């Protein structure tokens, strides 16, 4: 199906994202200062740019792992039913874990992942989301840290896609249909 034409209006600059990640990294370092090695779990695919920038800003020993959940497909609506397409490789029992998500929208994805990973008895499980759309929430879940709260807009860039497009934009922009 052909994509309706749209443009991307800049919403959060690359510079603002970098500055926010520096602040978040200092908070995460303080929270995990006694950890042996933090397991940072990125949720594929939307968090790949965020996790890359975040771990390089963290002055902590980290291990990186990835989990992939089912996505929106090519639509803009949440599927609500979350499936695990790819599980993490490592054991997390007794470990300190930080889940890295791109956006918390309805909350179903983060909620599902938290329950799944908690069932494996980590010593500590925290979550970070670059973006949060609180007005869209359907389940009561919050990330331990949030980069930016945004209104109910469909956004792309900095790893985040619209039907697999625009992930490589260095900033966050909102999709605006032109017809
Ligand atoms: P939730 O399960 O509804 O919270 O949705 C979470 C997932 O939906 C995120 O990890 C994103 O992959 C995707 N998503 C939510 N909002 C947007 C958006 O504005 N642009 C692109 N993807 C989005
Ligand atoms: Mg996602």
Short mmCIF file of C-alpha atoms and ligand atoms in Angstrom, two decimals:
data_model
loop_
_atom_site.label_atom_id
_atom_site.label_comp_id
_atom_site.label_asym_id
_atom_site.label_seq_id
_atom_site.Cartn_x
_atom_site.Cartn_y
_atom_site.Cartn_z
CA UNK A 1 0.00 0.00 0.00
CA UNK A 2 1.35 3.40 -0.91
CA UNK A 3 2.25 5.69 1.96
CA UNK A 4 0.31 8.93 2.19
CA UNK A 5 2.75 11.83 1.64
CA UNK A 6 4.06 13.49 4.78
CA UNK A 7 6.76 15.80 6.04
CA UNK A 8 8.70 15.63 9.30
CA UNK A 9 8.67 18.74 11.49
CA UNK A 10 11.58 18.97 13.92
CA UNK A 11 10.48 18.61 17.54
CA UNK A 12 13.60 17.79 19.63
CA UNK A 13 17.05 18.66 18.29
CA UNK A 14 20.04 16.31 18.33
CA UNK A 15 21.75 18.77 20.68
CA UNK A 16 18.84 18.74 23.15
CA UNK A 17 18.78 14.93 23.10
CA UNK A 18 22.53 14.75 23.79
CA UNK A 19 22.25 17.19 26.69
CA UNK A 20 19.36 15.26 28.22
CA UNK A 21 21.26 11.96 27.91
CA UNK A 22 24.20 13.46 29.83
CA UNK A 23 21.88 14.34 32.73
CA UNK A 24 20.15 10.95 32.65
CA UNK A 25 23.51 9.16 32.62
CA UNK A 26 24.60 10.94 35.82
CA UNK A 27 21.34 9.85 37.52
CA UNK A 28 21.75 6.26 36.37
CA UNK A 29 25.38 6.17 37.51
CA UNK A 30 24.31 7.35 40.96
CA UNK A 31 21.50 4.79 41.13
CA UNK A 32 23.74 1.89 40.09
CA UNK A 33 27.02 3.02 41.65
CA UNK A 34 27.53 -0.29 43.49
CA UNK A 35 26.79 -2.57 40.55
CA UNK A 36 29.32 -5.17 39.36
CA UNK A 37 28.08 -4.97 35.81
CA UNK A 38 24.83 -3.47 34.66
CA UNK A 39 22.86 -5.40 32.03
CA UNK A 40 21.46 -2.82 29.63
CA UNK A 41 18.60 -4.34 27.61
CA UNK A 42 17.60 -2.43 24.50
CA UNK A 43 14.15 -3.01 23.01
CA UNK A 44 14.58 -3.49 19.28
CA UNK A 45 14.41 -1.81 16.99
CA UNK A 46 13.44 1.70 18.06
CA UNK A 47 15.96 2.04 20.91
CA UNK A 48 19.11 1.21 18.93
CA UNK A 49 20.34 4.80 18.59
CA UNK A 50 19.36 5.77 22.14
CA UNK A 51 21.07 2.75 23.72
CA UNK A 52 24.24 3.41 21.71
CA UNK A 53 24.44 7.01 22.94
CA UNK A 54 23.38 6.15 26.48
CA UNK A 55 25.92 3.38 27.14
CA UNK A 56 28.75 5.53 25.78
CA UNK A 57 27.78 8.27 28.21
CA UNK A 58 27.60 5.88 31.21
CA UNK A 59 30.69 5.65 33.39
CA UNK A 60 29.73 2.16 34.61
CA UNK A 61 30.67 -1.39 33.58
CA UNK A 62 27.86 -2.52 31.27
CA UNK A 63 26.80 -5.56 29.32
CA UNK A 64 24.46 -4.98 26.37
CA UNK A 65 21.62 -7.29 25.41
CA UNK A 66 18.55 -6.93 23.20
CA UNK A 67 14.92 -7.97 23.27
CA UNK A 68 12.54 -7.62 20.36
CA UNK A 69 8.80 -7.35 20.76
CA UNK A 70 6.15 -7.33 18.07
CA UNK A 71 5.65 -3.88 16.66
CA UNK A 72 2.88 -1.81 15.16
CA UNK A 73 3.51 -3.38 11.79
CA UNK A 74 3.10 -0.62 9.29
CA UNK A 75 0.23 1.14 10.99
CA UNK A 76 0.21 3.88 13.61
CA UNK A 77 -1.95 1.94 16.06
CA UNK A 78 -0.68 -0.12 19.00
CA UNK A 79 -1.32 -3.85 18.66
CA UNK A 80 -1.89 -4.12 22.46
CA UNK A 81 -1.03 -7.79 22.34
CA UNK A 82 2.72 -7.92 22.91
CA UNK A 83 4.73 -10.86 21.60
CA UNK A 84 8.41 -11.60 22.16
CA UNK A 85 10.10 -11.99 18.77
CA UNK A 86 13.63 -12.28 20.16
CA UNK A 87 14.54 -12.91 23.78
CA UNK A 88 17.67 -11.66 25.56
CA UNK A 89 20.73 -13.93 25.39
CA UNK A 90 21.95 -13.61 28.97
CA UNK A 91 20.76 -14.80 32.38
CA UNK A 92 19.59 -11.91 34.56
CA UNK A 93 18.86 -13.69 37.85
CA UNK A 94 20.54 -11.69 40.62
CA UNK A 95 21.75 -9.06 38.15
CA UNK A 96 21.10 -5.31 37.90
CA UNK A 97 19.09 -4.62 34.75
CA UNK A 98 18.19 -1.43 32.89
CA UNK A 99 15.59 -1.74 30.12
CA UNK A 100 15.93 0.90 27.41
CA UNK A 101 12.80 1.81 25.43
CA UNK A 102 12.27 4.41 22.73
CA UNK A 103 8.70 5.51 23.53
CA UNK A 104 6.12 4.61 26.14
CA UNK A 105 2.81 5.11 24.41
CA UNK A 106 -0.15 2.95 25.56
CA UNK A 107 2.28 1.27 27.99
CA UNK A 108 1.48 -2.30 26.92
CA UNK A 109 4.99 -3.03 25.65
CA UNK A 110 6.90 -1.78 28.68
CA UNK A 111 4.41 -3.39 31.06
CA UNK A 112 4.78 -6.77 29.35
CA UNK A 113 8.59 -6.59 29.29
CA UNK A 114 8.78 -5.59 32.97
CA UNK A 115 6.62 -8.56 33.99
CA UNK A 116 8.60 -10.95 31.82
CA UNK A 117 11.99 -9.85 33.16
CA UNK A 118 10.82 -9.57 36.79
CA UNK A 119 9.78 -13.24 36.62
CA UNK A 120 13.48 -14.10 36.13
CA UNK A 121 14.38 -12.56 39.51
CA UNK A 122 16.89 -9.82 38.73
CA UNK A 123 18.45 -8.12 41.79
CA UNK A 124 17.11 -4.84 40.46
CA UNK A 125 15.13 -3.86 37.37
CA UNK A 126 14.84 -0.26 36.22
CA UNK A 127 13.60 1.23 32.96
CA UNK A 128 14.38 4.25 30.86
CA UNK A 129 12.39 5.65 27.95
CA UNK A 130 13.60 8.43 25.71
CA UNK A 131 10.04 9.63 25.11
CA UNK A 132 6.78 9.36 27.02
CA UNK A 133 3.27 10.14 25.77
CA UNK A 134 1.37 10.09 29.09
CA UNK A 135 -1.92 11.14 27.47
CA UNK A 136 -2.01 7.86 25.51
CA UNK A 137 -1.60 5.51 28.46
CA UNK A 138 -3.87 2.45 28.73
CA UNK A 139 -1.96 0.52 31.41
CA UNK A 140 -0.52 2.07 34.53
CA UNK A 141 3.21 1.91 33.90
CA UNK A 142 5.98 4.47 34.11
CA UNK A 143 9.65 4.30 33.21
CA UNK A 144 12.07 4.92 36.09
CA UNK A 145 13.62 7.67 33.92
CA UNK A 146 12.16 9.58 30.99
CA UNK A 147 13.99 11.78 28.51
CA UNK A 148 11.10 13.93 27.32
CA UNK A 149 7.35 13.98 27.79
CA UNK A 150 5.64 14.71 24.49
CA UNK A 151 2.04 15.33 23.39
CA UNK A 152 0.01 12.82 21.37
CA UNK A 153 1.94 13.15 18.10
CA UNK A 154 3.39 10.43 15.91
CA UNK A 155 7.16 10.91 15.97
CA UNK A 156 10.12 9.59 14.00
CA UNK A 157 13.91 9.84 13.98
CA UNK A 158 16.76 8.99 16.35
CA UNK A 159 16.01 5.29 15.79
CA UNK A 160 12.23 5.62 15.69
CA UNK A 161 10.39 4.76 12.49
CA UNK A 162 7.18 5.22 10.60
CA UNK A 163 6.71 2.04 8.52
CA UNK A 164 10.50 1.49 8.65
CA UNK A 165 11.31 4.98 7.43
CA UNK A 166 13.11 7.94 9.06
CA UNK A 167 15.07 5.95 11.69
CA UNK A 168 18.34 7.59 10.63
CA UNK A 169 17.26 11.19 11.26
CA UNK A 170 19.54 12.61 13.99
CA UNK A 171 16.65 14.47 15.68
CA UNK A 172 13.08 13.65 16.78
CA UNK A 173 10.42 15.03 14.47
CA UNK A 174 6.69 14.76 14.18
CA UNK A 175 4.91 13.34 11.16
CA UNK A 176 2.61 15.78 9.39
CA UNK A 177 0.53 14.51 6.47
CA UNK A 178 0.44 16.87 3.53
CA UNK A 179 -2.78 15.67 1.94
P1 LIG B 1 3.07 0.96 23.56
O1 LIG B 1 3.10 -0.53 23.76
O2 LIG B 1 1.75 1.44 23.02
O3 LIG B 1 3.52 1.75 24.75
O4 LIG B 1 4.00 1.25 22.36
C1 LIG B 1 5.32 1.22 22.44
C2 LIG B 1 5.95 1.11 21.07
O5 LIG B 1 5.15 1.64 20.01
C3 LIG B 1 7.21 1.91 21.07
O6 LIG B 1 8.27 1.11 21.50
C4 LIG B 1 7.33 2.30 19.63
O7 LIG B 1 8.05 1.30 18.95
C5 LIG B 1 5.93 2.35 19.11
N1 LIG B 1 5.49 3.75 19.03
C6 LIG B 1 4.71 4.42 19.91
N2 LIG B 1 4.53 5.69 19.56
C7 LIG B 1 5.24 5.85 18.41
C8 LIG B 1 5.49 6.99 17.57
O8 LIG B 1 5.04 8.12 17.78
N3 LIG B 1 6.30 6.75 16.48
C9 LIG B 1 6.82 5.53 16.20
N4 LIG B 1 6.64 4.46 16.99
C10 LIG B 1 5.85 4.62 18.08
MG1 LIG B 2 9.42 -0.04 20.28
#
